[in-house]
């Protein structure tokens, strides 16, 4: 889950879904929403998530 305040990425347990949790980096309160499993996502949603993850993790990616 990405924090809108600091841009940090955090992971939360499924048990905390639909609850507010503090961001571990900036301590801003975040509403934790459950994520869909890959089987529940459309092909377009899966591809969008893959592209976003690739942008964040691919060392060859250069921002415009």
C-alpha positions as a printed Julia matrix, in Angstrom:
64×3 Matrix{Float64}:
   0.0     0.0     0.0
   1.37    3.41   -0.94
   1.17    6.3     1.54
  -0.29    9.45   -0.03
   1.53   11.66    2.49
   5.13   10.43    2.15
   4.97    8.11   -0.88
   6.33    5.18    1.15
   5.22    1.61    0.5
   3.9    -0.53    3.37
   2.42   -3.99    3.73
  -0.33   -4.84    6.19
  -1.86   -8.15    7.25
  -5.28   -9.13    5.87
  -6.67   -8.95    9.43
  -6.17   -5.18    9.41
  -8.26   -4.67    6.24
 -10.87   -1.92    6.48
  -9.08   -0.41    9.5
  -6.9     2.66    9.87
  -3.22    2.0    10.53
  -0.33    4.47   10.91
   2.21    4.63    8.1
   5.44    3.14    9.49
   7.48    5.91    7.84
   5.59    9.17    8.48
   2.91    7.95   10.95
   0.07    9.44    8.87
  -3.12    7.39    9.31
  -3.94    5.15    6.33
  -7.17    3.32    5.6
  -6.16   -0.25    4.77
  -8.23   -1.71    1.95
  -8.17   -5.38    0.96
  -6.48   -6.18   -2.34
  -7.89   -8.42   -5.03
  -6.14  -11.68   -5.79
  -4.71  -12.13   -9.28
  -7.64  -14.4   -10.15
 -10.11  -11.59   -9.37
  -8.34   -8.99  -11.55
  -9.07   -8.46  -15.22
  -6.23   -8.81  -17.72
  -6.07   -5.02  -18.0
  -5.83   -4.59  -14.21
  -3.11   -7.25  -14.0
  -1.12   -5.59  -16.79
  -1.47   -2.14  -15.18
  -0.16   -3.51  -11.86
   2.71   -5.26  -13.65
   3.67   -2.09  -15.52
   3.61   -0.04  -12.31
   5.72   -2.62  -10.46
   8.17   -2.74  -13.35
   8.56    1.03  -13.26
   9.4     0.87   -9.55
  11.77   -2.11   -9.66
  13.41   -2.13  -13.1
  16.82   -0.51  -12.71
  16.9     0.21  -16.44
  13.82    2.46  -16.21
  14.62    6.13  -16.61
  11.88    8.69  -15.8
  11.11   11.15  -18.55
